[in-house]
GROMACS .gro file of C-alpha atoms in nm:
model
  478
    1MET     CA    1  -0.764   8.986  -2.775
    2ARG     CA    2  -1.116   8.894  -2.675
    3ARG     CA    3  -1.107   8.579  -2.895
    4THR     CA    4  -0.772   8.477  -2.728
    5ARG     CA    5  -0.903   8.518  -2.389
    6ASP     CA    6  -1.185   8.313  -2.470
    7ARG     CA    7  -0.996   8.038  -2.610
    8LEU     CA    8  -0.749   8.062  -2.318
    9ALA     CA    9  -1.060   8.033  -2.074
   10CYS     CA   10  -1.205   7.727  -2.256
   11PHE     CA   11  -0.874   7.557  -2.250
   12LEU     CA   12  -0.833   7.617  -1.871
   13GLY     CA   13  -1.199   7.502  -1.825
   14LYS     CA   14  -1.135   7.180  -2.007
   15ALA     CA   15  -0.820   7.124  -1.828
   16ARG     CA   16  -0.993   7.183  -1.481
   17GLY     CA   17  -1.247   6.929  -1.579
   18ALA     CA   18  -0.974   6.685  -1.692
   19THR     CA   19  -0.812   6.724  -1.371
   20ARG     CA   20  -1.119   6.681  -1.202
   21MET     CA   21  -1.210   6.364  -1.376
   22THR     CA   22  -0.850   6.239  -1.307
   23LEU     CA   23  -0.884   6.321  -0.938
   24LEU     CA   24  -1.217   6.117  -0.928
   25LEU     CA   25  -1.075   5.829  -1.110
   26VAL     CA   26  -0.769   5.816  -0.878
   27ALA     CA   27  -0.998   5.843  -0.597
   28ALA     CA   28  -1.214   5.559  -0.708
   29VAL     CA   29  -0.903   5.330  -0.780
   30ALA     CA   30  -0.782   5.424  -0.442
   31ALA     CA   31  -1.124   5.330  -0.275
   32LEU     CA   32  -1.143   4.998  -0.479
   33ALA     CA   33  -0.767   4.919  -0.370
   34ALA     CA   34  -0.838   5.010  -0.015
   35ALA     CA   35  -1.169   4.788  -0.023
   36GLY     CA   36  -0.972   4.514  -0.186
   37VAL     CA   37  -0.687   4.518   0.060
   38SER     CA   38  -0.954   4.534   0.353
   39ALA     CA   39  -1.125   4.244   0.207
   40LEU     CA   40  -0.795   4.053   0.170
   41LEU     CA   41  -0.681   4.129   0.509
   42VAL     CA   42  -1.028   4.019   0.677
   43ASN     CA   43  -1.001   3.676   0.475
   44VAL     CA   44  -0.650   3.639   0.595
   45LEU     CA   45  -0.753   3.711   0.948
   46GLU     CA   46  -1.060   3.471   0.923
   47ARG     CA   47  -0.828   3.193   0.769
   48LYS     CA   48  -0.563   3.266   1.060
   49GLN     CA   49  -0.870   3.218   1.302
   50GLU     CA   50  -0.964   2.897   1.135
   51ALA     CA   51  -0.626   2.774   1.148
   52ARG     CA   52  -0.573   2.825   1.519
   53ASN     CA   53  -0.869   2.562   1.551
   54PRO     CA   54  -0.757   2.287   1.322
   55PHE     CA   55  -1.052   2.090   1.464
   56TYR     CA   56  -1.327   2.116   1.681
   57ARG     CA   57  -1.405   1.860   1.955
   58VAL     CA   58  -1.775   1.760   1.891
   59VAL     CA   59  -1.729   1.446   2.063
   60GLU     CA   60  -1.441   1.335   2.304
   61LEU     CA   61  -1.217   1.070   2.154
   62THR     CA   62  -1.038   0.821   2.390
   63ASP     CA   63  -0.780   0.532   2.331
   64GLU     CA   64  -1.083   0.309   2.295
   65THR     CA   65  -1.275   0.477   2.034
   66VAL     CA   66  -1.254   0.237   1.761
   67ASP     CA   67  -1.549   0.374   1.521
   68PRO     CA   68  -1.415   0.592   1.270
   69THR     CA   69  -1.781   0.764   1.232
   70ILE     CA   70  -1.725   0.882   1.592
   71TRP     CA   71  -1.401   1.026   1.475
   72GLY     CA   72  -1.561   1.163   1.163
   73LYS     CA   73  -1.772   1.414   1.394
   74ASP     CA   74  -1.445   1.586   1.488
   75PHE     CA   75  -1.278   1.537   1.149
   76PRO     CA   76  -1.554   1.553   0.881
   77LEU     CA   77  -1.303   1.634   0.595
   78GLN     CA   78  -1.078   1.346   0.640
   79TYR     CA   79  -1.381   1.105   0.713
   80ASP     CA   80  -1.554   1.193   0.391
   81ASP     CA   81  -1.233   1.096   0.221
   82TYR     CA   82  -1.192   0.776   0.422
   83LEU     CA   83  -1.547   0.666   0.294
   84ARG     CA   84  -1.429   0.722  -0.057
   85THR     CA   85  -1.208   0.420  -0.027
   86THR     CA   86  -1.508   0.229  -0.133
   87ASP     CA   87  -1.445   0.328  -0.495
   88MET     CA   88  -1.349   0.071  -0.747
   89VAL     CA   89  -1.141   0.243  -1.029
   90ARG     CA   90  -0.918   0.042  -1.237
   91THR     CA   91  -0.566   0.174  -1.375
   92HIS     CA   92  -0.379  -0.009  -1.628
   93PHE     CA   93  -0.201  -0.243  -1.398
   94GLY     CA   94  -0.414  -0.190  -1.073
   95GLY     CA   95  -0.719  -0.119  -0.903
   96SER     CA   96  -1.017  -0.325  -0.926
   97GLU     CA   97  -1.321  -0.390  -1.167
   98ALA     CA   98  -1.650  -0.434  -0.990
   99MET     CA   99  -1.763  -0.792  -1.071
  100PRO     CA  100  -2.136  -0.885  -0.978
  101ARG     CA  101  -2.197  -1.208  -0.799
  102THR     CA  102  -2.495  -1.371  -0.664
  103PRO     CA  103  -2.483  -1.359  -0.278
  104THR     CA  104  -2.515  -1.666  -0.061
  105GLU     CA  105  -2.565  -1.753   0.284
  106ALA     CA  106  -2.194  -1.824   0.294
  107ASP     CA  107  -2.084  -1.508   0.126
  108PRO     CA  108  -2.326  -1.207   0.113
  109ARG     CA  109  -2.116  -0.987  -0.122
  110SER     CA  110  -2.302  -0.881  -0.434
  111ILE     CA  111  -1.981  -0.726  -0.581
  112VAL     CA  112  -1.627  -0.860  -0.571
  113ALA     CA  113  -1.301  -0.779  -0.776
  114ARG     CA  114  -1.191  -0.966  -1.064
  115SER     CA  115  -1.012  -1.303  -1.014
  116LYS     CA  116  -0.633  -1.285  -1.089
  117LEU     CA  117  -0.638  -1.655  -1.134
  118GLU     CA  118  -0.892  -1.635  -1.432
  119ARG     CA  119  -0.665  -1.375  -1.578
  120ASP     CA  120  -0.370  -1.591  -1.552
  121PRO     CA  121  -0.395  -1.954  -1.464
  122ARG     CA  122  -0.002  -1.973  -1.441
  123LEU     CA  123  -0.076  -1.857  -1.080
  124LYS     CA  124  -0.254  -2.191  -1.009
  125THR     CA  125   0.049  -2.359  -1.110
  126MET     CA  126   0.290  -2.149  -0.895
  127TRP     CA  127   0.067  -2.191  -0.591
  128ALA     CA  128  -0.020  -2.553  -0.634
  129GLY     CA  129  -0.127  -2.679  -0.292
  130TYR     CA  130  -0.170  -2.356  -0.109
  131PRO     CA  131  -0.485  -2.164  -0.065
  132PHE     CA  132  -0.386  -1.883  -0.293
  133SER     CA  133  -0.443  -2.137  -0.591
  134VAL     CA  134  -0.821  -2.148  -0.488
  135ASP     CA  135  -0.901  -1.789  -0.469
  136PHE     CA  136  -0.705  -1.463  -0.534
  137ARG     CA  137  -0.872  -1.150  -0.655
  138GLU     CA  138  -0.771  -0.791  -0.754
  139ARG     CA  139  -0.720  -0.551  -0.456
  140ARG     CA  140  -0.988  -0.323  -0.342
  141GLY     CA  141  -0.992  -0.017  -0.125
  142HIS     CA  142  -0.933  -0.021   0.250
  143ALA     CA  143  -1.294   0.008   0.313
  144TYR     CA  144  -1.316  -0.368   0.193
  145MET     CA  145  -1.019  -0.531   0.357
  146LEU     CA  146  -1.196  -0.693   0.645
  147GLU     CA  147  -1.495  -0.814   0.434
  148ASP     CA  148  -1.296  -0.963   0.159
  149GLN     CA  149  -1.066  -1.149   0.390
  150THR     CA  150  -1.362  -1.278   0.585
  151PHE     CA  151  -1.528  -1.412   0.288
  152THR     CA  152  -1.228  -1.544   0.074
  153ARG     CA  153  -1.217  -1.908   0.023
  154ARG     CA  154  -0.860  -1.914   0.137
  155VAL     CA  155  -1.032  -1.850   0.490
  156THR     CA  156  -1.385  -2.024   0.460
  157GLU     CA  157  -1.215  -2.354   0.334
  158PHE     CA  158  -0.890  -2.357   0.505
  159HIS     CA  159  -0.807  -2.336   0.875
  160GLN     CA  160  -0.658  -1.990   0.932
  161PRO     CA  161  -0.535  -1.826   1.268
  162GLY     CA  162  -0.662  -1.511   1.413
  163THR     CA  163  -0.298  -1.383   1.302
  164CYS     CA  164  -0.444  -1.306   0.968
  165LEU     CA  165  -0.644  -1.023   1.132
  166HIS     CA  166  -0.341  -0.835   1.226
  167CYS     CA  167  -0.340  -0.633   0.892
  168HIS     CA  168  -0.699  -0.640   0.796
  169ALA     CA  169  -0.873  -0.518   1.105
  170SER     CA  170  -0.869  -0.243   1.362
  171ASN     CA  171  -0.754  -0.451   1.662
  172TYR     CA  172  -0.557  -0.221   1.873
  173VAL     CA  173  -0.823  -0.203   2.135
  174VAL     CA  174  -0.865  -0.575   2.113
  175TYR     CA  175  -0.524  -0.636   2.176
  176LYS     CA  176  -0.504  -0.388   2.468
  177LYS     CA  177  -0.809  -0.550   2.634
  178LEU     CA  178  -0.715  -0.909   2.603
  179GLY     CA  179  -0.354  -0.815   2.724
  180ASN     CA  180  -0.493  -0.612   3.028
  181GLY     CA  181  -0.336  -0.324   2.881
  182ASP     CA  182  -0.027  -0.492   2.724
  183LEU     CA  183  -0.053  -0.464   2.368
  184ILE     CA  184   0.192  -0.733   2.294
  185ARG     CA  185   0.026  -0.997   2.523
  186GLY     CA  186  -0.300  -0.940   2.364
  187PHE     CA  187  -0.149  -0.982   2.018
  188GLU     CA  188  -0.004  -1.316   2.105
  189LYS     CA  189  -0.357  -1.423   2.227
  190VAL     CA  190  -0.515  -1.341   1.913
  191ASN     CA  191  -0.260  -1.491   1.698
  192GLN     CA  192  -0.327  -1.839   1.848
  193MET     CA  193  -0.709  -1.823   1.822
  194PRO     CA  194  -0.890  -1.973   1.504
  195TYR     CA  195  -0.963  -1.714   1.249
  196GLN     CA  196  -1.349  -1.742   1.300
  197GLU     CA  197  -1.307  -1.693   1.676
  198ALA     CA  198  -1.090  -1.394   1.655
  199ARG     CA  199  -1.312  -1.236   1.379
  200LYS     CA  200  -1.576  -1.193   1.647
  201LEU     CA  201  -1.369  -0.960   1.829
  202VAL     CA  202  -1.332  -0.703   1.540
  203THR     CA  203  -1.585  -0.488   1.362
  204HIS     CA  204  -1.396  -0.230   1.158
  205PRO     CA  205  -1.118  -0.248   0.877
  206ILE     CA  206  -0.827  -0.018   0.930
  207ALA     CA  207  -0.952   0.276   1.137
  208CYS     CA  208  -0.832   0.635   1.248
  209ILE     CA  209  -0.721   0.476   1.595
  210ASP     CA  210  -0.483   0.253   1.427
  211CYS     CA  211  -0.272   0.542   1.304
  212HIS     CA  212  -0.354   0.858   1.526
  213ASP     CA  213  -0.327   0.911   1.905
  214PRO     CA  214  -0.684   1.042   1.978
  215LYS     CA  215  -0.562   1.299   2.212
  216THR     CA  216  -0.281   1.475   1.996
  217MET     CA  217  -0.369   1.324   1.657
  218GLN     CA  218   0.009   1.255   1.630
  219LEU     CA  219   0.095   0.951   1.398
  220ARG     CA  220   0.175   0.651   1.576
  221VAL     CA  221   0.248   0.277   1.522
  222THR     CA  222  -0.019   0.026   1.700
  223LYS     CA  223   0.068  -0.299   1.503
  224PRO     CA  224   0.290  -0.514   1.708
  225ALA     CA  225   0.460  -0.696   1.433
  226PHE     CA  226   0.584  -0.393   1.290
  227LEU     CA  227   0.720  -0.267   1.625
  228GLU     CA  228   0.910  -0.606   1.661
  229GLY     CA  229   1.006  -0.595   1.285
  230ILE     CA  230   1.147  -0.255   1.281
  231ARG     CA  231   1.312  -0.318   1.597
  232ALA     CA  232   1.519  -0.622   1.458
  233LEU     CA  233   1.584  -0.429   1.145
  234LYS     CA  234   1.744  -0.119   1.326
  235ALA     CA  235   1.923  -0.377   1.561
  236SER     CA  236   2.105  -0.514   1.246
  237GLN     CA  237   2.211  -0.162   1.180
  238GLY     CA  238   2.349  -0.115   1.503
  239ILE     CA  239   2.053   0.067   1.667
  240GLN     CA  240   1.933  -0.127   1.980
  241ASN     CA  241   1.573  -0.108   2.119
  242TYR     CA  242   1.448   0.122   1.857
  243ASP     CA  243   1.074   0.232   1.917
  244PRO     CA  244   0.929   0.419   1.613
  245ASN     CA  245   0.691   0.614   1.831
  246THR     CA  246   0.959   0.794   2.022
  247MET     CA  247   1.263   0.775   1.790
  248ALA     CA  248   1.130   0.813   1.434
  249THR     CA  249   1.107   1.164   1.253
  250ARG     CA  250   0.757   1.277   1.155
  251GLN     CA  251   0.847   1.199   0.786
  252GLU     CA  252   0.964   0.856   0.869
  253MET     CA  253   0.633   0.793   1.069
  254ARG     CA  254   0.411   0.892   0.763
  255SER     CA  255   0.556   0.588   0.610
  256PHE     CA  256   0.587   0.368   0.903
  257VAL     CA  257   0.217   0.369   0.952
  258CYS     CA  258   0.188   0.239   0.607
  259GLY     CA  259   0.448  -0.009   0.648
  260GLN     CA  260   0.262  -0.167   0.954
  261CYS     CA  261   0.058  -0.370   0.695
  262HIS     CA  262   0.194  -0.319   0.345
  263VAL     CA  263   0.486  -0.561   0.392
  264GLU     CA  264   0.613  -0.903   0.354
  265TYR     CA  265   0.563  -1.151   0.661
  266TYR     CA  266   0.537  -1.503   0.796
  267PHE     CA  267   0.369  -1.697   1.069
  268LYS     CA  268   0.645  -1.790   1.334
  269GLY     CA  269   0.628  -2.127   1.524
  270ALA     CA  270   0.333  -2.313   1.661
  271GLU     CA  271   0.200  -1.999   1.823
  272LYS     CA  272   0.173  -1.835   1.460
  273ARG     CA  273   0.337  -1.522   1.569
  274LEU     CA  274   0.317  -1.252   1.293
  275THR     CA  275   0.670  -1.186   1.214
  276TYR     CA  276   0.842  -0.951   0.963
  277PRO     CA  277   1.172  -1.113   0.808
  278TRP     CA  278   1.392  -0.803   0.850
  279ALA     CA  279   1.656  -0.922   1.082
  280LYS     CA  280   1.911  -0.914   0.792
  281GLY     CA  281   1.774  -0.629   0.592
  282LEU     CA  282   1.465  -0.534   0.389
  283ASN     CA  283   1.567  -0.639   0.014
  284VAL     CA  284   1.454  -0.962  -0.103
  285ASP     CA  285   1.784  -1.137  -0.109
  286LYS     CA  286   1.832  -1.071   0.269
  287ILE     CA  287   1.488  -1.174   0.341
  288LEU     CA  288   1.522  -1.508   0.133
  289ALA     CA  289   1.865  -1.567   0.314
  290TYR     CA  290   1.671  -1.513   0.643
  291TYR     CA  291   1.409  -1.775   0.562
  292ASP     CA  292   1.695  -2.002   0.430
  293GLU     CA  293   1.876  -1.969   0.765
  294ILE     CA  294   1.582  -2.066   0.989
  295GLY     CA  295   1.456  -2.336   0.716
  296PHE     CA  296   1.126  -2.181   0.676
  297LYS     CA  297   0.859  -2.288   0.425
  298ASP     CA  298   0.509  -2.173   0.379
  299TRP     CA  299   0.404  -2.526   0.227
  300VAL     CA  300   0.539  -2.810   0.023
  301HIS     CA  301   0.466  -2.738  -0.349
  302ALA     CA  302   0.195  -3.010  -0.455
  303ASP     CA  303   0.335  -3.084  -0.797
  304THR     CA  304   0.699  -3.074  -0.730
  305GLY     CA  305   0.754  -3.160  -0.350
  306ALA     CA  306   0.969  -2.838  -0.322
  307PRO     CA  307   0.963  -2.665   0.011
  308VAL     CA  308   0.842  -2.297  -0.142
  309LEU     CA  309   0.749  -1.967   0.021
  310LYS     CA  310   0.454  -1.747  -0.054
  311ALA     CA  311   0.556  -1.359  -0.075
  312GLN     CA  312   0.263  -1.124   0.067
  313HIS     CA  313   0.252  -0.755  -0.017
  314PRO     CA  314   0.620  -0.599   0.044
  315GLU     CA  315   0.523  -0.254  -0.081
  316PHE     CA  316   0.710  -0.118   0.222
  317GLU     CA  317   1.035  -0.327   0.137
  318MET     CA  318   1.028  -0.266  -0.244
  319TRP     CA  319   0.967   0.113  -0.187
  320ASN     CA  320   1.258   0.144   0.041
  321GLN     CA  321   1.478   0.032  -0.266
  322GLY     CA  322   1.351   0.296  -0.496
  323ILE     CA  323   1.442   0.659  -0.559
  324HIS     CA  324   1.133   0.804  -0.403
  325ALA     CA  325   1.245   0.659  -0.060
  326ARG     CA  326   1.607   0.790  -0.101
  327SER     CA  327   1.467   1.113  -0.171
  328GLY     CA  328   1.267   1.143   0.135
  329VAL     CA  329   0.923   1.099  -0.013
  330ALA     CA  330   0.681   0.925   0.208
  331CYS     CA  331   0.410   0.684   0.113
  332PRO     CA  332   0.123   0.944   0.180
  333ASP     CA  333   0.304   1.212  -0.024
  334CYS     CA  334   0.196   1.019  -0.330
  335HIS     CA  335  -0.100   0.818  -0.202
  336MET     CA  336  -0.248   1.058   0.037
  337PRO     CA  337  -0.109   1.400  -0.090
  338TYR     CA  338  -0.184   1.710   0.094
  339LYS     CA  339  -0.482   1.927  -0.015
  340ARG     CA  340  -0.625   2.266   0.080
  341VAL     CA  341  -0.993   2.281   0.198
  342GLY     CA  342  -1.046   2.664   0.303
  343ALA     CA  343  -0.794   2.731   0.557
  344PHE     CA  344  -0.698   2.376   0.625
  345LYS     CA  345  -0.417   2.190   0.472
  346ILE     CA  346  -0.510   1.818   0.529
  347SER     CA  347  -0.377   1.469   0.384
  348ASP     CA  348  -0.623   1.325   0.135
  349HIS     CA  349  -0.768   1.013   0.318
  350HIS     CA  350  -0.903   0.865  -0.004
  351VAL     CA  351  -0.612   0.653  -0.022
  352ARG     CA  352  -0.554   0.543  -0.393
  353SER     CA  353  -0.314   0.508  -0.670
  354PRO     CA  354  -0.137   0.838  -0.762
  355LEU     CA  355  -0.241   0.780  -1.132
  356LEU     CA  356  -0.598   0.877  -1.009
  357ASN     CA  357  -0.459   1.195  -0.862
  358VAL     CA  358  -0.153   1.296  -1.089
  359ASN     CA  359  -0.211   1.664  -1.019
  360ARG     CA  360  -0.160   1.667  -0.655
  361ALA     CA  361   0.021   1.321  -0.609
  362CYS     CA  362   0.303   1.380  -0.881
  363GLN     CA  363   0.294   1.726  -1.013
  364THR     CA  364   0.392   1.907  -0.682
  365CYS     CA  365   0.731   1.783  -0.768
  366HIS     CA  366   0.749   1.683  -1.118
  367LYS     CA  367   0.673   1.962  -1.341
  368TRP     CA  368   0.550   1.783  -1.664
  369SER     CA  369   0.207   1.731  -1.810
  370GLU     CA  370  -0.017   1.459  -1.679
  371GLU     CA  371   0.019   1.274  -2.014
  372GLU     CA  372   0.404   1.283  -1.983
  373LEU     CA  373   0.395   1.150  -1.640
  374LYS     CA  374   0.154   0.877  -1.712
  375ALA     CA  375   0.333   0.771  -2.010
  376ARG     CA  376   0.655   0.725  -1.799
  377VAL     CA  377   0.459   0.513  -1.533
  378ASP     CA  378   0.316   0.304  -1.829
  379THR     CA  379   0.644   0.241  -1.977
  380ILE     CA  380   0.793   0.113  -1.641
  381GLN     CA  381   0.494  -0.103  -1.556
  382GLU     CA  382   0.458  -0.243  -1.918
  383ARG     CA  383   0.828  -0.340  -1.907
  384THR     CA  384   0.805  -0.470  -1.560
  385PHE     CA  385   0.490  -0.704  -1.670
  386GLU     CA  386   0.664  -0.834  -1.971
  387LEU     CA  387   0.972  -0.936  -1.745
  388ARG     CA  388   0.718  -1.083  -1.514
  389ASN     CA  389   0.560  -1.281  -1.795
  390LEU     CA  390   0.892  -1.414  -1.889
  391ALA     CA  391   0.986  -1.519  -1.527
  392MET     CA  392   0.625  -1.691  -1.504
  393ASP     CA  393   0.700  -1.879  -1.804
  394ALA     CA  394   1.034  -1.991  -1.695
  395LEU     CA  395   0.918  -2.113  -1.360
  396THR     CA  396   0.615  -2.303  -1.488
  397ASP     CA  397   0.853  -2.473  -1.734
  398LEU     CA  398   1.069  -2.584  -1.437
  399ILE     CA  399   0.754  -2.673  -1.222
  400PHE     CA  400   0.638  -2.893  -1.512
  401ASP     CA  401   0.959  -3.065  -1.566
  402LEU     CA  402   1.001  -3.118  -1.210
  403LYS     CA  403   0.665  -3.283  -1.166
  404ALA     CA  404   0.749  -3.505  -1.474
  405ALA     CA  405   1.081  -3.618  -1.322
  406ARG     CA  406   0.891  -3.676  -0.996
  407GLU     CA  407   0.647  -3.888  -1.169
  408VAL     CA  408   0.902  -4.120  -1.330
  409GLY     CA  409   1.073  -4.206  -1.004
  410ARG     CA  410   1.343  -3.951  -0.959
  411SER     CA  411   1.449  -3.955  -0.601
  412ASP     CA  412   1.431  -3.667  -0.350
  413ALA     CA  413   1.793  -3.635  -0.349
  414GLU     CA  414   1.815  -3.615  -0.715
  415LEU     CA  415   1.575  -3.332  -0.725
  416ALA     CA  416   1.695  -3.157  -0.439
  417GLY     CA  417   1.888  -2.901  -0.625
  418SER     CA  418   1.599  -2.821  -0.871
  419ARG     CA  419   1.362  -2.795  -0.606
  420ASP     CA  420   1.595  -2.519  -0.429
  421PHE     CA  421   1.605  -2.348  -0.750
  422GLN     CA  422   1.256  -2.353  -0.775
  423ARG     CA  423   1.203  -2.212  -0.418
  424LYS     CA  424   1.445  -1.922  -0.518
  425ALA     CA  425   1.287  -1.843  -0.865
  426GLN     CA  426   0.933  -1.873  -0.722
  427PHE     CA  427   0.984  -1.643  -0.429
  428LEU     CA  428   1.160  -1.367  -0.619
  429LEU     CA  429   0.880  -1.379  -0.894
  430ASP     CA  430   0.624  -1.369  -0.617
  431PHE     CA  431   0.790  -1.075  -0.451
  432VAL     CA  432   0.724  -0.861  -0.757
  433GLU     CA  433   0.375  -1.012  -0.842
  434ALA     CA  434   0.237  -0.953  -0.470
  435GLU     CA  435   0.410  -0.597  -0.475
  436ASN     CA  436   0.118  -0.377  -0.574
  437SER     CA  437   0.305  -0.101  -0.787
  438THR     CA  438   0.408  -0.348  -1.080
  439GLY     CA  439   0.766  -0.231  -1.048
  440PHE     CA  440   0.697   0.154  -0.996
  441HIS     CA  441   0.815   0.170  -0.639
  442ALA     CA  442   1.169   0.057  -0.751
  443PRO     CA  443   1.194  -0.019  -1.128
  444GLN     CA  444   1.550  -0.117  -1.141
  445GLU     CA  445   1.529  -0.327  -0.835
  446ALA     CA  446   1.198  -0.508  -0.973
  447ALA     CA  447   1.386  -0.584  -1.301
  448ARG     CA  448   1.684  -0.724  -1.131
  449ILE     CA  449   1.477  -0.964  -0.915
  450LEU     CA  450   1.271  -1.084  -1.211
  451GLY     CA  451   1.605  -1.142  -1.405
  452GLU     CA  452   1.740  -1.348  -1.094
  453SER     CA  453   1.409  -1.535  -1.091
  454ILE     CA  454   1.462  -1.627  -1.452
  455ASN     CA  455   1.809  -1.733  -1.374
  456TYR     CA  456   1.731  -1.942  -1.096
  457ALA     CA  457   1.456  -2.124  -1.321
  458ARG     CA  458   1.675  -2.192  -1.591
  459LYS     CA  459   1.950  -2.330  -1.361
  460GLY     CA  460   1.672  -2.553  -1.222
  461LEU     CA  461   1.610  -2.696  -1.563
  462ILE     CA  462   1.993  -2.758  -1.614
  463ALA     CA  463   2.016  -2.920  -1.272
  464LEU     CA  464   1.721  -3.161  -1.393
  465LEU     CA  465   1.941  -3.241  -1.690
  466SER     CA  466   2.202  -3.378  -1.474
  467VAL     CA  467   1.978  -3.659  -1.328
  468GLY     CA  468   1.845  -3.735  -1.669
  469LYS     CA  469   1.568  -3.593  -1.879
  470PRO     CA  470   1.210  -3.643  -1.763
  471GLU     CA  471   0.977  -3.789  -2.006
  472ARG     CA  472   0.809  -3.464  -2.116
  473GLN     CA  473   1.155  -3.327  -2.212
  474ARG     CA  474   1.249  -3.639  -2.396
  475ALA     CA  475   0.901  -3.618  -2.594
  476ALA     CA  476   0.977  -3.247  -2.678
  477SER     CA  477   1.352  -3.336  -2.772
  478ASN     CA  478   1.204  -3.589  -3.015
   0.00000   0.00000   0.00000
């Protein structure tokens, strides 16, 4: 009996010890959990407090504060990103390579982007007689936009109007001051100035004030040509007196602020008024129809005598034809995607190719690997580039044969049909060439445009046959 009682007492002692240990463990876990929950609640509270103050007014910003370094005191995170637009990084079909050059008194730049004319001499043929045939380089970041325009040979060796500064400088305050508070009147005055005179009025490339209201930080459109262009476009759709600053949604504004400059345009009349040709619509056919209707030409081609057009950088127009625009995706969603910095959610102001930022630019919506997404982009761009080369060959064939026909004395009347086909083929090709996504913004539309360009070039060659083969063709036939 004693042995049994001893065993029972031992068992009960062990049980009480185990229970005590269990209680201690439970208490420890509960304490750790409480501490963790407390820390989480404190962190959430801190983040909420931070979020209540999205920025601190270190300096007072006004509607005349142009210098982005001053804005940077209130918005250091965005300003740090903005400074990184000096980066020169090349993707497969975009970006820029840093090319060293010896500075001169006329051009103090020690680094420039690679010449596109050296990469593809056919561009000189397409633009013969126009300043782009003299100097055309790969694009660089926003930080360089004013500097590169100032020193390009297209400006230093050719007479250009102040209109050119509309998209390459922060000129909102200049326009307001010259117009005595009237933005449009100041815009009109700068347009008519010689470039070198107007250049003295501006200091910075695109800056915070061009896209943001300094009091509320709300997005806004400040470029007069866009205000007039979008009003004309909306009027063609039955909406009169459209003002994006009061009538656009926030998501629309996120693309409009980019569309202020990344567009096709022309200089209208003797006053060189910068005009976006959107009165009929945004696609290339409607833009070409608009130019044909008003009889506009950028220059007369030096080799063929054709009245031709120079497409600029129609990213806004091409994006509007693509699936991303139709899905409600705005330009900054890909080029300035949101990111978290502590409690803050901000747009990345390091504006760049989405291919350099696939995780935040693409994978937010597309749940595939970076390798897969990059491969899809490469496929689109490679196919677009192949079509671009076919279109370029077709166009240069037409230009060479038109030049030969002209040299053997074919009359303007005989060459008029082929020249019109050159005008159309060249503008369509240039529309894709000048648009900086190599087809990605609207792949099917880019392919259609290049196909039409090839078709027009071949029609131009057929039209030449009706007036007799030029000597170059005869020699080739023999």
